[in-house]
Coordinates of C-alpha atoms and ligand atoms in Angstrom, one line a residue:
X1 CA -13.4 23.3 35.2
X2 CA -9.9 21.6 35.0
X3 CA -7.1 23.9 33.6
X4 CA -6.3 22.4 29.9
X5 CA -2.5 20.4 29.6
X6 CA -0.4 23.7 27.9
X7 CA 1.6 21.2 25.9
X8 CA 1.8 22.9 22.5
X9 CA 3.3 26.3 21.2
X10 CA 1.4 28.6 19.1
X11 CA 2.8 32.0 17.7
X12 CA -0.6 33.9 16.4
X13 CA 0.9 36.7 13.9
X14 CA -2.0 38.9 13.7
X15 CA -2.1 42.9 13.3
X16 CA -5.2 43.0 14.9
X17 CA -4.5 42.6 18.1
X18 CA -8.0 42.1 19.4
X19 CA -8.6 39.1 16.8
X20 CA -4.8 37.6 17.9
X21 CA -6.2 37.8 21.4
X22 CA -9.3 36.3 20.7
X23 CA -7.5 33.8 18.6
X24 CA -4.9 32.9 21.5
X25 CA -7.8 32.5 23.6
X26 CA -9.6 29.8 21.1
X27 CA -6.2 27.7 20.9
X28 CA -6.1 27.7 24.8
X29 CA -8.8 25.4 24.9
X30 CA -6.8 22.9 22.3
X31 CA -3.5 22.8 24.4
X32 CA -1.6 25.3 23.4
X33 CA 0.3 28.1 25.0
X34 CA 0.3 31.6 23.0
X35 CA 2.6 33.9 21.8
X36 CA 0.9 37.1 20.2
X37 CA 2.8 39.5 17.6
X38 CA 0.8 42.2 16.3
X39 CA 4.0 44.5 15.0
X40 CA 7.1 43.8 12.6
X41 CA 9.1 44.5 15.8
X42 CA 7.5 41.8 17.6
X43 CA 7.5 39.0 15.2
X44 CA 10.7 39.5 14.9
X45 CA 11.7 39.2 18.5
X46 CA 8.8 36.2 18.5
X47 CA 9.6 34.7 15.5
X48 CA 12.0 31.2 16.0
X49 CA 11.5 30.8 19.4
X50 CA 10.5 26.9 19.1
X51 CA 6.6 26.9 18.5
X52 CA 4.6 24.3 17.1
X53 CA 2.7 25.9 15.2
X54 CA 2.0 29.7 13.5
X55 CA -1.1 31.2 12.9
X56 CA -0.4 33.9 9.9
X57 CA -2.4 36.4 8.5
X58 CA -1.7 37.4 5.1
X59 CA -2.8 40.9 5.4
X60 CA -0.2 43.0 8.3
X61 CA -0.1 46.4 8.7
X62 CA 3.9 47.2 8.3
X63 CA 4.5 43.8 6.6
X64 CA 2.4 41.2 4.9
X65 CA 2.0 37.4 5.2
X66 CA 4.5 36.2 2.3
X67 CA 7.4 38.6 3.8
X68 CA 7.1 36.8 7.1
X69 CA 7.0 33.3 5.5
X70 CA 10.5 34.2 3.9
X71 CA 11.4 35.1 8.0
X72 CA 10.2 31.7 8.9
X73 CA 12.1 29.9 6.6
X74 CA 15.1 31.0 7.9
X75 CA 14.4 30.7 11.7
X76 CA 11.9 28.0 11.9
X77 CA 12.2 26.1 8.3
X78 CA 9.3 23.7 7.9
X79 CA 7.1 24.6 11.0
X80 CA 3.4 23.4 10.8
X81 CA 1.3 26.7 9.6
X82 CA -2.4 27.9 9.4
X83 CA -3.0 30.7 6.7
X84 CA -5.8 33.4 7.7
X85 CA -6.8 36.2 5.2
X86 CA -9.6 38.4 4.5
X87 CA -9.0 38.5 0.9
X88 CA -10.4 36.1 -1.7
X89 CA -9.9 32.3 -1.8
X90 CA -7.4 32.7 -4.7
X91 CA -5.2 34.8 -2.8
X92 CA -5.5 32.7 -0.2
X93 CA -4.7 29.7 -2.4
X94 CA -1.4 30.6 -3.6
X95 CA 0.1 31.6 -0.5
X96 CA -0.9 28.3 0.4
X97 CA 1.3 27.1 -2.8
X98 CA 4.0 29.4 -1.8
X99 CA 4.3 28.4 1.4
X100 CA 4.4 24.7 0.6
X101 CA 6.7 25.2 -2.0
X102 CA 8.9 26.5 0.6
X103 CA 9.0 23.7 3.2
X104 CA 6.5 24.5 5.7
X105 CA 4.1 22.1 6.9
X106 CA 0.7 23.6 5.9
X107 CA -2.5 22.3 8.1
X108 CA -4.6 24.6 6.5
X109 CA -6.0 27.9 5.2
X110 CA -9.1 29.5 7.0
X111 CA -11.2 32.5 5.5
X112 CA -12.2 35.7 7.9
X113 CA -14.3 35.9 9.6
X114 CA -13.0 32.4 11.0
X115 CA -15.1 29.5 11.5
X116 CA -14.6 28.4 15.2
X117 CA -15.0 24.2 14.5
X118 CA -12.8 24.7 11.9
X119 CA -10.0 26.1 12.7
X120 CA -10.1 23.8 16.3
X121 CA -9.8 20.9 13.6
X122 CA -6.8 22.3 12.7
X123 CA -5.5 22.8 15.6
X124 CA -6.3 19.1 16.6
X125 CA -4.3 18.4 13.4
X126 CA -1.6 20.4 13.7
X127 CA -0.9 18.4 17.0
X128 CA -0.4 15.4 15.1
X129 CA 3.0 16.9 14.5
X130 CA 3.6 17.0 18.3
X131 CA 2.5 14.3 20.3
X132 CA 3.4 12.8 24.1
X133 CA 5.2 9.0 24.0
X134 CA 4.5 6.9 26.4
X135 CA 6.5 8.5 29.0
X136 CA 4.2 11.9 29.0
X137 CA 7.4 13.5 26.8
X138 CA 6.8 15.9 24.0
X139 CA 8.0 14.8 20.5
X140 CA 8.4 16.5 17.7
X141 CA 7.7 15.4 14.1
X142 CA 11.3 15.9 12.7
X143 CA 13.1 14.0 15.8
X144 CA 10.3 11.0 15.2
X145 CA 10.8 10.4 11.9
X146 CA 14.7 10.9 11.7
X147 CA 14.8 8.3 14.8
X148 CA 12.0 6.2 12.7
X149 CA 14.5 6.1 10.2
X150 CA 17.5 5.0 12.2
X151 CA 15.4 2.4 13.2
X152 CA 14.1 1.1 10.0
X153 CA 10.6 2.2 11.6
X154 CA 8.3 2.4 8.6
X155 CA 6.1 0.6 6.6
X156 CA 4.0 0.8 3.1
X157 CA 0.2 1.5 2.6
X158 CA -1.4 0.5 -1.0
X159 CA -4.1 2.2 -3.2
X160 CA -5.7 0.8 -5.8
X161 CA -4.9 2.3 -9.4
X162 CA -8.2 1.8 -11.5
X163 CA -7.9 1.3 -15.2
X164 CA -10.8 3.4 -16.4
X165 CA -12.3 1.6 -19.3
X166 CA -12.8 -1.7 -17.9
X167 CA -12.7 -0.2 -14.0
X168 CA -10.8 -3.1 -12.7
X169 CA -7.9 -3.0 -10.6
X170 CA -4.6 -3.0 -12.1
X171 CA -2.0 -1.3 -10.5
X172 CA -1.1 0.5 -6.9
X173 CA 0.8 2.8 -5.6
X174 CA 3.4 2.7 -2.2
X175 CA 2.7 5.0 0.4
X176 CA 5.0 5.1 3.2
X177 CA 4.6 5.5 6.9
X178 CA 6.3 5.6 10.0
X179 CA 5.6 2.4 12.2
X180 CA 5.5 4.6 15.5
X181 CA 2.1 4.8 18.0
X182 CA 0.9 8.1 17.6
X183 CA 2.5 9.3 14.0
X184 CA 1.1 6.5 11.7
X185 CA -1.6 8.8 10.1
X186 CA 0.8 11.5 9.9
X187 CA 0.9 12.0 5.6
X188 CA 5.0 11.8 4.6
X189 CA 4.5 15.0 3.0
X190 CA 4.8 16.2 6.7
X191 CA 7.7 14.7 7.2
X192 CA 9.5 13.9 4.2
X193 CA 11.0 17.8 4.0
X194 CA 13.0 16.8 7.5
X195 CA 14.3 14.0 6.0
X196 CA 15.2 15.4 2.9
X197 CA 17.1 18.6 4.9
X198 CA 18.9 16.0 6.9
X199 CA 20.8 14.7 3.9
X200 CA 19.0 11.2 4.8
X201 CA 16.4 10.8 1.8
X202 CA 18.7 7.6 0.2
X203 CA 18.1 5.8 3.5
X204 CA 14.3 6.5 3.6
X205 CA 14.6 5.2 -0.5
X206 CA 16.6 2.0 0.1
X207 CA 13.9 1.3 3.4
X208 CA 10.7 1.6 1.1
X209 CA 12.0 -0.3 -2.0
X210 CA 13.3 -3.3 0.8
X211 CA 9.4 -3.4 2.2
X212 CA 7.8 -3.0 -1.6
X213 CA 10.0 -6.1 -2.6
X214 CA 8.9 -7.8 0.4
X215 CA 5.1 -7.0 0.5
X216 CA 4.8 -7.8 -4.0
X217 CA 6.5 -11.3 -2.4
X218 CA 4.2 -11.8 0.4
X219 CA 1.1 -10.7 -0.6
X220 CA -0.7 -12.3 -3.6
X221 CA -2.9 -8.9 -4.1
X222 CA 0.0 -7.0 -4.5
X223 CA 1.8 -10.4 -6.3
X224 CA -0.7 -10.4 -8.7
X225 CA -0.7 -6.7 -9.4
X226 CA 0.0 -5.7 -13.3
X227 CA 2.1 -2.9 -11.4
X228 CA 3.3 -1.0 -8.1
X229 CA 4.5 1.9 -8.2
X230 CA 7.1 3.7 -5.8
X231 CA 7.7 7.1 -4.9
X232 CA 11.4 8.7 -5.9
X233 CA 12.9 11.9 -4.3
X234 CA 14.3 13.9 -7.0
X235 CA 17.5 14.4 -5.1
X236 CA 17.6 10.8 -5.6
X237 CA 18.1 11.1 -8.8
X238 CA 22.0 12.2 -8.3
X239 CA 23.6 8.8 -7.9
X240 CA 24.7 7.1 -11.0
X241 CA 24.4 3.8 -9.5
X242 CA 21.2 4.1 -8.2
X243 CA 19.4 2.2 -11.6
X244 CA 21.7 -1.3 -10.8
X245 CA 21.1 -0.8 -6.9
X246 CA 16.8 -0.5 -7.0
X247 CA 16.9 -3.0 -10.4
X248 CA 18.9 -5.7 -7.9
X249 CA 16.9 -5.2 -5.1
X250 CA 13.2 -4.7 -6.6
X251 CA 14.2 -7.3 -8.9
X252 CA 12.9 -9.8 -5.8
X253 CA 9.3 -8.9 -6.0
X254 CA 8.8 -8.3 -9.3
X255 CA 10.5 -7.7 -12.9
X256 CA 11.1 -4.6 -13.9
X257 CA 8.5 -3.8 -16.2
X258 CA 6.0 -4.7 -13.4
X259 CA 7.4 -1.6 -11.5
X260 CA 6.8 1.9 -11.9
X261 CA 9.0 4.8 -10.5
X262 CA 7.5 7.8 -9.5
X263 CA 9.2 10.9 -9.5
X264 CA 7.9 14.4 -7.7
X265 CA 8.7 17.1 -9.1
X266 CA 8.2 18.7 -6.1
X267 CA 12.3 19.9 -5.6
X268 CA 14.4 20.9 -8.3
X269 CA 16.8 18.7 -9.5
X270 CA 20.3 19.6 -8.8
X271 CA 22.6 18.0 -12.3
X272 CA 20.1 18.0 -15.1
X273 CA 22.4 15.9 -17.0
X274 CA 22.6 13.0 -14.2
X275 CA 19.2 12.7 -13.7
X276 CA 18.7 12.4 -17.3
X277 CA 21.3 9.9 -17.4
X278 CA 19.6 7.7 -14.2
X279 CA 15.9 8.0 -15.5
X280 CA 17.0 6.6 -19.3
X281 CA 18.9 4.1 -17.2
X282 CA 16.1 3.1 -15.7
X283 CA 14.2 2.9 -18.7
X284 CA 16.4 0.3 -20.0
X285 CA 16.9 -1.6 -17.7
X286 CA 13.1 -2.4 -18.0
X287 CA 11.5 0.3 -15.4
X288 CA 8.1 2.3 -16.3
X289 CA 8.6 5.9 -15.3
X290 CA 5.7 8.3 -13.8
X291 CA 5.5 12.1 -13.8
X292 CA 4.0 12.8 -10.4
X293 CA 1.6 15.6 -9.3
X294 CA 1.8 17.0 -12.3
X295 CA 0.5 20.4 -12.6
X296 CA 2.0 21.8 -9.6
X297 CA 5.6 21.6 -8.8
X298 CA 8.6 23.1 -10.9
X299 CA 9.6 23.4 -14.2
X300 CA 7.4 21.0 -15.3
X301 CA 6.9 21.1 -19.0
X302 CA 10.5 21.1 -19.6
X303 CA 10.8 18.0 -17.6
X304 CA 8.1 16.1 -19.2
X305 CA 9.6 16.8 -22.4
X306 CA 13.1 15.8 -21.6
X307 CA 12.4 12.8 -19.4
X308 CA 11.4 9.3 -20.3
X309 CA 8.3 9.2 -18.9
X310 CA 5.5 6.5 -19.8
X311 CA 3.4 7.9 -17.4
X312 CA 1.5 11.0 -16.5
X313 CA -0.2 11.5 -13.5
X314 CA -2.6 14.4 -12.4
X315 CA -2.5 16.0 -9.1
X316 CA -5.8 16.2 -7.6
X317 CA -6.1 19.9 -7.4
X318 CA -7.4 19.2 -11.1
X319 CA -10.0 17.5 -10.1
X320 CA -11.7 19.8 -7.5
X321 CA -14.2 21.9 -8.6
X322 CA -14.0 24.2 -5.2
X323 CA -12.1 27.3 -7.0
X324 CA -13.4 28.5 -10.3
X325 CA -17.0 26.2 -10.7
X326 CA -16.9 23.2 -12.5
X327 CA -16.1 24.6 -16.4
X328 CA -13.1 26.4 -14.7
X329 CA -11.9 22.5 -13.7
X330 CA -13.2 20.8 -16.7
X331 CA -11.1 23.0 -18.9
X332 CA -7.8 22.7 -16.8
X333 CA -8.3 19.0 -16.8
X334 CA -8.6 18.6 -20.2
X335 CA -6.5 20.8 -21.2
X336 CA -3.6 18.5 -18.8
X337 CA -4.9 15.0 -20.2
X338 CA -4.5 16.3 -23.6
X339 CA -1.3 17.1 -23.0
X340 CA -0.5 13.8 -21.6
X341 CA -2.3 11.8 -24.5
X342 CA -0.4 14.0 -27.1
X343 CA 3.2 13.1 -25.4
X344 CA 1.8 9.5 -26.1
X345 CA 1.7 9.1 -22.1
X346 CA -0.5 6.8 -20.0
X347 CA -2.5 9.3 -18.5
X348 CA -3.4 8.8 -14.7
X349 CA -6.0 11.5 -12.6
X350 CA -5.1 11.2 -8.6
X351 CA -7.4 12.6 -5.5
X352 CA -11.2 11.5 -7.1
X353 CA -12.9 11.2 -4.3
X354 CA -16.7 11.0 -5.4
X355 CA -18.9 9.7 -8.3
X356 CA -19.0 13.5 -9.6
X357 CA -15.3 13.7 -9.6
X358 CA -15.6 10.4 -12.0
X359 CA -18.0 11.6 -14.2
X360 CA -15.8 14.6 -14.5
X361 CA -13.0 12.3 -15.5
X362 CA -14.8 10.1 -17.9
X363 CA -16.2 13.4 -19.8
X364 CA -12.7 13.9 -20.1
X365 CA -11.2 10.6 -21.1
X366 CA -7.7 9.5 -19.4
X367 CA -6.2 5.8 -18.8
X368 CA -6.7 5.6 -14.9
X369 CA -7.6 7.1 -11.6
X370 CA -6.7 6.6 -7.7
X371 CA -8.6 8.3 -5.2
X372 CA -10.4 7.9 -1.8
X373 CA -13.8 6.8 -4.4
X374 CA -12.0 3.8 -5.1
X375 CA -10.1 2.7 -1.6
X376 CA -8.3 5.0 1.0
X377 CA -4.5 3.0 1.1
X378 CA -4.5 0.7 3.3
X379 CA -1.7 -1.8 4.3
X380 CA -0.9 -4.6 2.0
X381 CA -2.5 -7.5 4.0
X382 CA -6.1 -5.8 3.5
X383 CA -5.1 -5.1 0.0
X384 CA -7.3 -8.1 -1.4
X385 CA -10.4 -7.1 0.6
X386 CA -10.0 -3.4 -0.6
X387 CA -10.3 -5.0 -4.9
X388 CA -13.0 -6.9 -3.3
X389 CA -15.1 -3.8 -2.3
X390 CA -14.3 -1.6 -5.6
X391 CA -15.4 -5.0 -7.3
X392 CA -18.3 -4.7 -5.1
X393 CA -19.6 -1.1 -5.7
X394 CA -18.5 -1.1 -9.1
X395 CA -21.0 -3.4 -10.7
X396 CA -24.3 -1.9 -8.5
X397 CA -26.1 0.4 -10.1
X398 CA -26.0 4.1 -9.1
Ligands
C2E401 P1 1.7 11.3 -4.0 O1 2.8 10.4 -4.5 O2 1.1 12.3 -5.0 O3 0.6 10.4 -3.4 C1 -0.7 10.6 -3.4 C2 -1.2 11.3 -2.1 O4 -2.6 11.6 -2.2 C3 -1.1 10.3 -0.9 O5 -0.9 11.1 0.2 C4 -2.6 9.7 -0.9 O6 -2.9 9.2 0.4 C5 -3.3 11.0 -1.2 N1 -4.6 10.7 -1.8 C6 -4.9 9.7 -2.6 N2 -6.2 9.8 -3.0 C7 -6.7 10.9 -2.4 C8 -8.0 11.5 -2.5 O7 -8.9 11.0 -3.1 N3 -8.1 12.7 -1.8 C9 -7.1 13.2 -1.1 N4 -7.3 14.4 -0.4 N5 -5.9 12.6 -1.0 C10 -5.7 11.5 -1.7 P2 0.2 10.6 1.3 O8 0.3 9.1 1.4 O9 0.0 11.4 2.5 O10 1.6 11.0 0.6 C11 1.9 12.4 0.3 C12 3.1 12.5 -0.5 O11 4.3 12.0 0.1 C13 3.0 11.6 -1.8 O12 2.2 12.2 -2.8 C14 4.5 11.5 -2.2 O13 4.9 12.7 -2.9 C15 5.2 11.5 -0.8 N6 5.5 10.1 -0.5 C16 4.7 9.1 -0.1 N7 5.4 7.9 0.0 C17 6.7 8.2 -0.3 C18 7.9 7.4 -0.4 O14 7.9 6.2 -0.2 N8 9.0 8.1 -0.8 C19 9.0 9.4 -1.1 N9 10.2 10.0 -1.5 N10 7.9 10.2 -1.1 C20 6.7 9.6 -0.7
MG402 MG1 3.1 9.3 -6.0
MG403 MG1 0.8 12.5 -6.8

């Protein structure tokens, strides 16, 4: 049997030391090399010695799993991560929520006893964040997309926004990528948090409103479009000038009101009072404004109420019925659109990925949906054939 390529770092944090053996033992066979820490002592001496990935069990003997996230954050601030626990799915859902509110890159959360196939999935996963270029050397996610960057190295993917009453094709949203063999699939919220730490989130902004003008000019799917929307960084939102700079250069694909800004309320926003002052901007200078992933970032009902928005859109965790059965998710839904409709907001679901997600929706009764049901996002050249498919499955009977 050939020895597997060690080209990956794992740290297992584990106070079971048979189990972190056993686990160490598992990763071997995905590529990676093993650190064990059983004790306090020994994740401290482990912790931030340059691994690729942690594997973190909530429940330690002398500390717990939350304690040694706030250790990680200092040491190793946004390293990829795989939760473990024992205890029940909710407490194993809001560490997750914790621990992507605080930077890291999470690849996923397994239940004990672990499921073998799964967790090698994530470990297959988390290597996306590591991978060899084409001269066998390691590269890390953070140093790829700051070079990416540099090198104007990225590119925008499309999905389809439906309008739910008619369920045609209306809008779409920009999702960016970096153009680099082997990272492409990587999701921005991977890398996004480097970029942001590194001070360089304007550059990746003024990169991704450059290609959406282009694309809206080049492509007569996306030409044609009632609206595209973009992503903002809150920390964006601290330059007064900003409104003039994407109106002049946005302007080239498309007016204004054929635009919509999306804004993530993912960070916290430093001056209040300027981002006020940049979103009404925006406003009047003709720019529809979206809430994004609403329902799970930071202070969000005080934003929605002091913000312009127009729009309202619903992060997907409302749509899944995994935690709580399907009442539990039809109540939180509702209760979200409502909110929405109330504020006199176009109201906009994200993540429905099947028909029973849809029916959920429509019981519920909002503006629009995106989601894997309708089309994946693909790049704006297949944007035409992706209307053409939706058009397709829409009007056959289920
Ligand atoms: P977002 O703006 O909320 O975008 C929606 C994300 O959900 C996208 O992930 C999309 O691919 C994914 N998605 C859509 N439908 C489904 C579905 O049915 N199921 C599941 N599981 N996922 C679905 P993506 O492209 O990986 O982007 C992640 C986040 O990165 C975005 O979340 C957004 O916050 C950020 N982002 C993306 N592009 C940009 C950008 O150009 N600038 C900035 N600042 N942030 C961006
Ligand atoms: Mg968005
Ligand atoms: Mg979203």
């Amino acid at each position: 049997m050939t020895e597997p390529a060690l080209s990956h770092r794992l740290l297992v944090i584990d106070d079971d030391e048979a189990v972190a053996e056993l686990l160490g033992d598992i990763a071997y066979g995905y590529g990676f090399q093993t650190d064990v820490a059983s004790t306090a002592a020994q994740i401290d001496e482990l912790a931030g010695v340059g691994h690729d990935l942690v594997l973190l069990d909530l429940t330690l003997g002398d500390t717990d799993g939350l304690q040694v996230m706030r250790l990680l954050r200092k040491r190793q601030p946004g390293v990829a991560l795989i939760l473990l626990t024992g205890a029940d799915r909710t407490v194993l859902s809001s560490a997750q929520r914790v621990a992507e509110l605080s930077g890291f890159r999470v690849v996923g959360a397994c239940s004990k006893p672990v499921d073998i196939d799964e967790l090698g999935a994530l470990f297959e996963e988390s290597k996306q964040a590591v991978v060899k270029d084409d001269t066998g050397a390691i590269r890390r996610l953070s140093d790829v997309a700051l070079a990416a960057l540099d090198a104007g190295q990225v590119h925008l993917l499309y999905q389809p926004k439906v309008d739910l009453e008619s369920r045609i094709i209306t809008g779409a949203e920009a999702l960016v990528r970096l153009s680099v063999p082997g990272f492409e699939t990587v999701s921005p919220g991977a890398w996004i948090p480097f970029i942001e730490a590194a001070g360089r989130s304007r550059r990746l902004l003024d990169l991704v409103l450059q290609r959406a003008a282009e694309d809206r000019r080049n492509f007569p799917a996306l030409a044609e479009l009632g609206e595209v929307s973009v992503n903002l960084s809150v920390l964006d939102l601290d330059d007064l000038e900003l409104p003039d700079h994407i109106k002049s250069v946005l302007s080239g694909g498309a007016d204004p009101q054929r635009w919509t800004l999306e804004i993530t309320e993912s960070a916290e926003t430093g001056q209040l009072a300027d981002a006020l002052d940049v979103l009404t901007r925006f406003r009047l200078l003709g720019f529809r404004l979206a809430m994004d992933d609403f329902g799970t970032g930071t202070s969000t009902f005080e934003r929605l109420r002091v913000y312009p928005f127009n729009e309202l859109k619903i992060n997907r965790l409302f749509v899944h019925t995994d935690r709580g059965g399907v009442d539990h998710t039809r109540a939180m839904l509702r209760a979200a659109v409502d909110l929405g409709v109330a504020l006199e907001l176009k109201v906009v679901v994200e993540g429905v990925e099947s028909a029973s997600e849809l029916t959920l929706v429509d019981e519920v009764g909002c503006d629009a949906v995106q989601g894997y049901l309708v089309s994946r996002p693909v790049a704006p050249e297949h944007f035409g054939q992706a209307q053409l498919d939706w058009d397709r499955r829409r009007s056959q009977p289920v």
